[in-house]
Short mmCIF file of C-alpha atoms and ligand atoms in Angstrom, two decimals:
data_model
loop_
_atom_site.label_atom_id
_atom_site.label_comp_id
_atom_site.label_asym_id
_atom_site.label_seq_id
_atom_site.Cartn_x
_atom_site.Cartn_y
_atom_site.Cartn_z
CA MET A 1 33.27 42.92 -12.50
CA LYS A 2 31.82 43.23 -16.00
CA LYS A 3 29.00 40.92 -17.11
CA VAL A 4 29.59 38.06 -19.56
CA ILE A 5 26.77 37.83 -22.11
CA ILE A 6 26.76 34.64 -24.16
CA VAL A 7 24.63 34.07 -27.24
CA GLY A 8 24.81 30.51 -28.51
CA SER A 9 23.77 26.90 -28.71
CA LEU A 10 22.37 24.61 -26.05
CA ASN A 11 22.50 20.87 -26.75
CA MET A 12 22.12 17.53 -25.10
CA ASP A 13 25.24 15.50 -25.89
CA LEU A 14 24.83 11.75 -26.45
CA SER A 15 28.37 10.41 -26.38
CA ILE A 16 29.92 6.96 -26.69
CA GLN A 17 33.50 5.71 -26.75
CA ALA A 18 34.76 3.28 -29.40
CA PRO A 19 38.17 1.75 -30.16
CA TYR A 20 38.12 3.29 -33.66
CA CYS A 21 35.78 5.03 -36.11
CA PRO A 22 33.59 2.40 -37.87
CA GLN A 23 33.56 2.10 -41.67
CA ALA A 24 30.32 2.43 -43.69
CA GLY A 25 28.17 -0.65 -43.03
CA GLU A 26 30.20 -1.72 -39.99
CA THR A 27 28.72 -2.22 -36.49
CA LEU A 28 31.13 -1.77 -33.63
CA SER A 29 30.81 -2.28 -29.86
CA GLY A 30 31.39 0.88 -27.86
CA SER A 31 31.31 1.72 -24.16
CA GLY A 32 30.73 4.46 -21.60
CA PHE A 33 27.53 5.88 -23.09
CA LEU A 34 26.70 9.26 -21.49
CA THR A 35 23.90 11.81 -21.79
CA ASN A 36 25.32 15.19 -20.79
CA CYS A 37 24.49 18.87 -21.14
CA GLY A 38 26.51 20.47 -23.93
CA GLY A 39 26.39 22.88 -26.84
CA LYS A 40 29.21 25.31 -27.48
CA GLY A 41 27.30 28.30 -26.08
CA ALA A 42 26.15 26.41 -23.00
CA ASN A 43 29.60 24.96 -22.30
CA GLN A 44 31.15 28.41 -22.52
CA ALA A 45 28.50 29.75 -20.15
CA ILE A 46 29.19 26.97 -17.63
CA ALA A 47 32.94 27.60 -17.85
CA ALA A 48 32.39 31.32 -17.24
CA GLY A 49 29.99 30.58 -14.35
CA LYS A 50 32.43 28.14 -12.72
CA PHE A 51 35.11 30.82 -12.87
CA GLY A 52 32.81 33.26 -11.07
CA ALA A 53 31.45 35.42 -13.89
CA ASP A 54 28.04 37.09 -13.82
CA VAL A 55 26.72 35.14 -16.84
CA PHE A 56 23.66 35.90 -18.98
CA MET A 57 22.91 33.11 -21.46
CA CYS A 58 20.79 33.73 -24.55
CA GLY A 59 19.59 30.84 -26.72
CA CYS A 60 16.74 28.43 -27.38
CA VAL A 61 15.73 24.98 -26.14
CA GLY A 62 12.72 22.80 -26.94
CA LYS A 63 9.86 22.30 -24.48
CA ASP A 64 11.15 18.82 -23.64
CA GLU A 65 13.02 16.89 -20.99
CA PHE A 66 16.45 17.75 -22.42
CA GLY A 67 15.65 21.47 -22.45
CA GLN A 68 14.48 21.23 -18.85
CA LYS A 69 17.70 19.48 -17.80
CA ILE A 70 19.82 22.15 -19.48
CA LEU A 71 17.94 24.93 -17.65
CA GLN A 72 18.31 23.11 -14.31
CA ASN A 73 22.03 22.69 -14.93
CA PHE A 74 22.39 26.44 -15.54
CA GLN A 75 20.41 27.26 -12.41
CA LYS A 76 22.75 25.02 -10.39
CA GLU A 77 25.67 27.09 -11.71
CA LYS A 78 23.80 30.37 -10.95
CA ILE A 79 23.68 31.38 -14.62
CA CYS A 80 20.84 33.71 -15.61
CA THR A 81 18.35 31.74 -17.75
CA ASP A 82 15.85 34.60 -18.28
CA TYR A 83 16.98 34.97 -21.90
CA ILE A 84 16.69 31.32 -22.89
CA ARG A 85 13.48 30.85 -24.88
CA LYS A 86 11.52 27.58 -24.92
CA VAL A 87 10.38 26.83 -28.48
CA GLU A 88 7.13 24.88 -29.03
CA ASN A 89 6.99 21.69 -31.13
CA ILE A 90 10.71 21.35 -31.73
CA SER A 91 13.35 19.30 -29.94
CA THR A 92 16.27 20.68 -27.98
CA GLY A 93 19.54 20.60 -29.96
CA ILE A 94 21.26 17.20 -29.97
CA ALA A 95 24.92 16.36 -30.50
CA VAL A 96 25.83 12.74 -31.19
CA ILE A 97 29.49 12.36 -30.21
CA LEU A 98 31.84 9.49 -31.02
CA ILE A 99 35.03 9.44 -28.95
CA THR A 100 37.97 7.44 -30.25
CA LYS A 101 41.39 7.64 -28.53
CA GLY A 102 40.39 10.81 -26.64
CA GLU A 103 39.35 12.64 -29.83
CA ASN A 104 35.75 13.42 -30.75
CA ARG A 105 33.62 13.45 -33.88
CA ILE A 106 30.33 15.31 -33.55
CA VAL A 107 27.08 15.22 -35.56
CA LEU A 108 24.60 17.96 -34.69
CA ASN A 109 20.84 18.28 -34.92
CA ALA A 110 20.32 22.03 -34.33
CA GLY A 111 16.68 21.66 -33.20
CA ALA A 112 15.61 24.73 -31.19
CA ASN A 113 19.00 26.41 -31.75
CA ALA A 114 17.88 27.17 -35.32
CA PHE A 115 15.01 29.27 -33.92
CA LEU A 116 17.14 31.96 -32.25
CA GLN A 117 15.81 35.37 -33.31
CA LYS A 118 17.09 38.92 -33.33
CA THR A 119 14.54 39.80 -30.65
CA ASP A 120 16.13 37.21 -28.32
CA ILE A 121 19.44 39.01 -28.78
CA ASP A 122 17.85 42.46 -28.29
CA ASN A 123 16.36 41.16 -25.04
CA VAL A 124 19.63 39.95 -23.56
CA LEU A 125 21.49 43.05 -24.74
CA SER A 126 19.00 45.18 -22.77
CA VAL A 127 20.98 44.23 -19.61
CA ALA A 128 24.35 45.06 -21.21
CA GLU A 129 26.52 48.01 -20.28
CA LYS A 130 29.57 49.48 -21.97
CA GLY A 131 32.62 47.32 -21.36
CA ASP A 132 30.70 44.09 -20.73
CA ILE A 133 31.90 41.00 -22.61
CA PHE A 134 29.87 39.53 -25.49
CA LEU A 135 30.84 35.96 -26.43
CA THR A 136 29.36 33.92 -29.26
CA GLN A 137 29.98 30.94 -31.61
CA LEU A 138 28.53 29.60 -34.88
CA GLU A 139 26.10 26.80 -33.98
CA ASN A 140 23.12 29.14 -34.49
CA ASP A 141 22.04 30.91 -37.68
CA ILE A 142 24.97 33.00 -38.87
CA HIS A 143 22.85 36.10 -39.57
CA GLU A 144 21.46 36.20 -36.03
CA ILE A 145 24.98 35.78 -34.65
CA GLY A 146 26.24 38.54 -36.95
CA TYR A 147 23.40 40.77 -35.78
CA GLY A 148 24.40 40.07 -32.18
CA LEU A 149 28.01 41.04 -32.84
CA GLU A 150 26.95 44.26 -34.58
CA LYS A 151 24.53 45.32 -31.82
CA ALA A 152 26.94 44.38 -29.04
CA LYS A 153 29.68 46.44 -30.68
CA GLU A 154 27.27 49.38 -31.11
CA LYS A 155 26.58 49.25 -27.36
CA GLY A 156 30.31 49.36 -26.55
CA LEU A 157 30.74 45.72 -25.47
CA PHE A 158 33.99 43.84 -26.01
CA THR A 159 33.06 41.23 -28.62
CA ILE A 160 34.59 37.74 -28.77
CA LEU A 161 33.82 35.27 -31.56
CA ASN A 162 34.65 31.57 -31.34
CA PRO A 163 34.10 30.68 -35.04
CA ALA A 164 33.09 27.07 -34.38
CA PRO A 165 32.01 25.30 -36.47
CA ALA A 166 33.84 27.34 -39.12
CA ASN A 167 31.67 29.13 -41.69
CA ILE A 168 33.22 31.58 -44.15
CA ALA A 169 29.95 33.57 -44.25
CA VAL A 170 30.94 35.03 -40.87
CA LYS A 171 33.71 37.09 -42.49
CA LYS A 172 31.36 39.97 -43.26
CA TYR A 173 30.83 40.40 -39.52
CA PHE A 174 34.55 40.54 -38.63
CA GLN A 175 34.31 44.33 -38.53
CA PHE A 176 32.27 43.93 -35.31
CA VAL A 177 34.69 41.45 -33.64
CA ASP A 178 37.37 42.56 -31.16
CA LEU A 179 38.86 39.14 -30.45
CA ILE A 180 38.51 35.88 -32.35
CA ILE A 181 39.35 32.44 -30.91
CA PRO A 182 39.62 29.81 -33.69
CA ASN A 183 41.35 26.42 -33.59
CA GLU A 184 43.88 25.68 -36.33
CA SER A 185 41.42 24.23 -38.83
CA GLU A 186 38.97 27.11 -38.32
CA LEU A 187 41.82 29.58 -38.75
CA ASN A 188 42.74 27.99 -42.10
CA ILE A 189 39.14 27.94 -43.33
CA LEU A 190 38.81 31.63 -42.46
CA GLY A 191 41.93 32.51 -44.48
CA GLY A 192 44.64 32.77 -41.81
CA THR A 193 45.71 35.50 -39.39
CA ARG A 194 46.58 38.19 -41.95
CA GLU A 195 43.24 37.97 -43.76
CA ILE A 196 41.29 38.02 -40.49
CA MET A 197 43.18 41.07 -39.23
CA ASN A 198 42.77 42.85 -42.56
CA ALA A 199 39.02 42.35 -42.16
CA GLY A 200 39.11 44.34 -38.91
CA VAL A 201 39.75 41.91 -36.04
CA GLN A 202 42.45 43.32 -33.72
CA THR A 203 43.48 40.14 -31.91
CA ILE A 204 43.47 36.39 -32.62
CA VAL A 205 43.99 33.66 -30.06
CA THR A 206 44.48 30.37 -31.93
CA THR A 207 44.10 27.20 -29.89
CA LEU A 208 46.51 24.43 -30.93
CA GLY A 209 45.14 21.42 -28.99
CA GLY A 210 47.90 19.68 -27.04
CA ARG A 211 50.50 22.13 -28.39
CA GLY A 212 49.07 25.16 -26.55
CA TYR A 213 47.93 28.41 -28.18
CA GLU A 214 49.15 31.48 -30.05
CA ILE A 215 48.28 35.13 -29.58
CA THR A 216 48.45 37.28 -32.71
CA ASP A 217 48.09 41.06 -32.71
CA SER A 218 49.58 43.98 -34.64
CA TYR A 219 53.00 43.24 -33.05
CA GLY A 220 53.11 39.65 -34.37
CA THR A 221 52.44 36.12 -33.10
CA THR A 222 53.63 34.58 -29.82
CA LYS A 223 53.27 30.87 -29.04
CA TYR A 224 52.53 29.56 -25.53
CA ASP A 225 52.64 25.92 -24.34
CA CYS A 226 49.86 24.26 -22.36
CA ILE A 227 50.28 21.92 -19.41
CA LYS A 228 50.55 18.21 -20.19
CA VAL A 229 47.66 16.08 -18.92
CA ASN A 230 46.36 12.54 -19.31
CA VAL A 231 43.75 13.09 -22.07
CA VAL A 232 40.49 11.16 -21.65
CA ASP A 233 38.07 13.28 -23.71
CA THR A 234 38.71 16.62 -25.46
CA THR A 235 34.99 17.45 -25.90
CA GLY A 236 34.35 20.99 -24.69
CA ALA A 237 38.04 21.90 -24.18
CA GLY A 238 37.81 24.77 -26.68
CA ASP A 239 34.61 25.98 -25.00
CA THR A 240 36.29 25.89 -21.60
CA PHE A 241 39.11 28.00 -23.04
CA CYS A 242 36.67 30.60 -24.44
CA GLY A 243 34.45 30.82 -21.34
CA VAL A 244 37.36 31.16 -18.92
CA LEU A 245 39.18 33.67 -21.10
CA ALA A 246 36.04 35.82 -21.34
CA THR A 247 35.65 35.68 -17.55
CA GLU A 248 39.21 36.70 -16.87
CA LEU A 249 38.85 39.66 -19.25
CA ALA A 250 35.60 40.61 -17.49
CA ASN A 251 37.64 40.53 -14.26
CA GLY A 252 40.03 43.12 -15.70
CA LYS A 253 42.92 40.73 -16.48
CA ASP A 254 45.08 41.39 -19.54
CA LEU A 255 44.78 38.99 -22.49
CA LYS A 256 48.04 37.14 -21.78
CA THR A 257 47.01 36.35 -18.19
CA ALA A 258 43.46 35.49 -19.23
CA ALA A 259 44.71 33.05 -21.89
CA PHE A 260 47.11 31.43 -19.39
CA PHE A 261 44.21 30.54 -17.04
CA ALA A 262 41.97 29.56 -19.96
CA SER A 263 44.59 27.15 -21.28
CA ARG A 264 45.05 25.49 -17.88
CA ALA A 265 41.30 25.07 -17.43
CA ALA A 266 40.95 23.65 -20.96
CA SER A 267 43.75 21.11 -20.39
CA ILE A 268 42.25 19.98 -17.09
CA SER A 269 38.81 19.58 -18.72
CA CYS A 270 40.38 16.94 -21.02
CA THR A 271 41.14 14.67 -18.04
CA LYS A 272 37.41 13.87 -17.57
CA LYS A 273 34.63 12.57 -19.83
CA GLY A 274 31.91 14.90 -21.15
CA ALA A 275 31.69 18.58 -22.07
CA ALA A 276 30.07 20.88 -19.47
CA VAL A 277 30.48 18.25 -16.75
CA SER A 278 34.28 18.17 -17.22
CA ILE A 279 34.84 21.92 -16.78
CA PRO A 280 36.93 22.66 -13.67
CA SER A 281 36.24 25.46 -11.17
CA ARG A 282 38.72 28.26 -10.54
CA LYS A 283 39.79 26.50 -7.31
CA GLU A 284 40.43 23.20 -9.12
CA VAL A 285 42.60 25.01 -11.65
CA LEU A 286 44.57 26.83 -8.94
CA ASP A 287 45.05 23.61 -6.90
CA TYR A 288 45.91 21.37 -9.88
CA LYS A 289 49.29 19.67 -9.48
CA ILE A 290 51.20 19.52 -12.74
CA ASN A 291 53.02 16.19 -13.31
O1 RIB B 1 32.37 21.99 -28.36
C1 RIB B 1 31.76 20.82 -27.87
C2 RIB B 1 30.28 20.88 -28.12
O2 RIB B 1 30.06 20.87 -29.50
C3 RIB B 1 29.53 19.70 -27.58
O3 RIB B 1 29.09 19.90 -26.24
C4 RIB B 1 28.38 19.53 -28.57
O4 RIB B 1 27.13 19.84 -28.06
C5 RIB B 1 28.74 20.43 -29.74
O5 RIB B 1 27.98 21.54 -29.77
#
């Protein structure tokens, strides 16, 4: 099996549920406050680990309690933490999440994530071999992420970009991306499938929330449905999709099969609260009874 190398963000998620989104100046009673490990990079690493990948995570945390908890969580999932740097005098990344009717709104404080350096990426890529999978997102500085994509491509890795949150500055790095996984709004911000493919990306998997996903390549676009579940919290569903898809590709599966498993895992993750904590294992996905 090929390795899955993930460069990305590590956050502590502070989430609360509310009946609706409050107006400016309004105070509203919420419920179900949770402190959970999150961050798009970290969630994708946990998803890959739960699906049995050999995962190497690269990123930064603060020298604080949240950073410590994130590292412990990775160790529990047998994810290599050797390439996670602890930054002095800065807090671990924080995401404040408001959940209303199963949907989330997120405010980020990047904290240590903003301190990711090219040398961190060089270090993790020192373990990489041709054909390994490189997966990244956009919660760190775009230039470091772009550097990672370029170096990974140079080393012959298969590069996957989850362009979340969307940032048009990433377009100049599309030449180093083999597969991109946006959601619909990210796809629109980045100019749509034609523009992305013209910039050099061979394949696009667009996630469509409860409507499934689409695969676009040089032959055209095919739409696939997802399974229907009772949605409690969608936080981390896109990350579950990316981490599982990367793992299945590392296992030698073709893209269609990989996306099928990724979609199932993402749907099931929506049936529980939280991000990393809601990600199902391979066994849970295989055993899941569809209503
Ligand atoms: O994609 C979900 C993640 O986005 C959350 O875990 C939060 O940390 C933000 O990064």
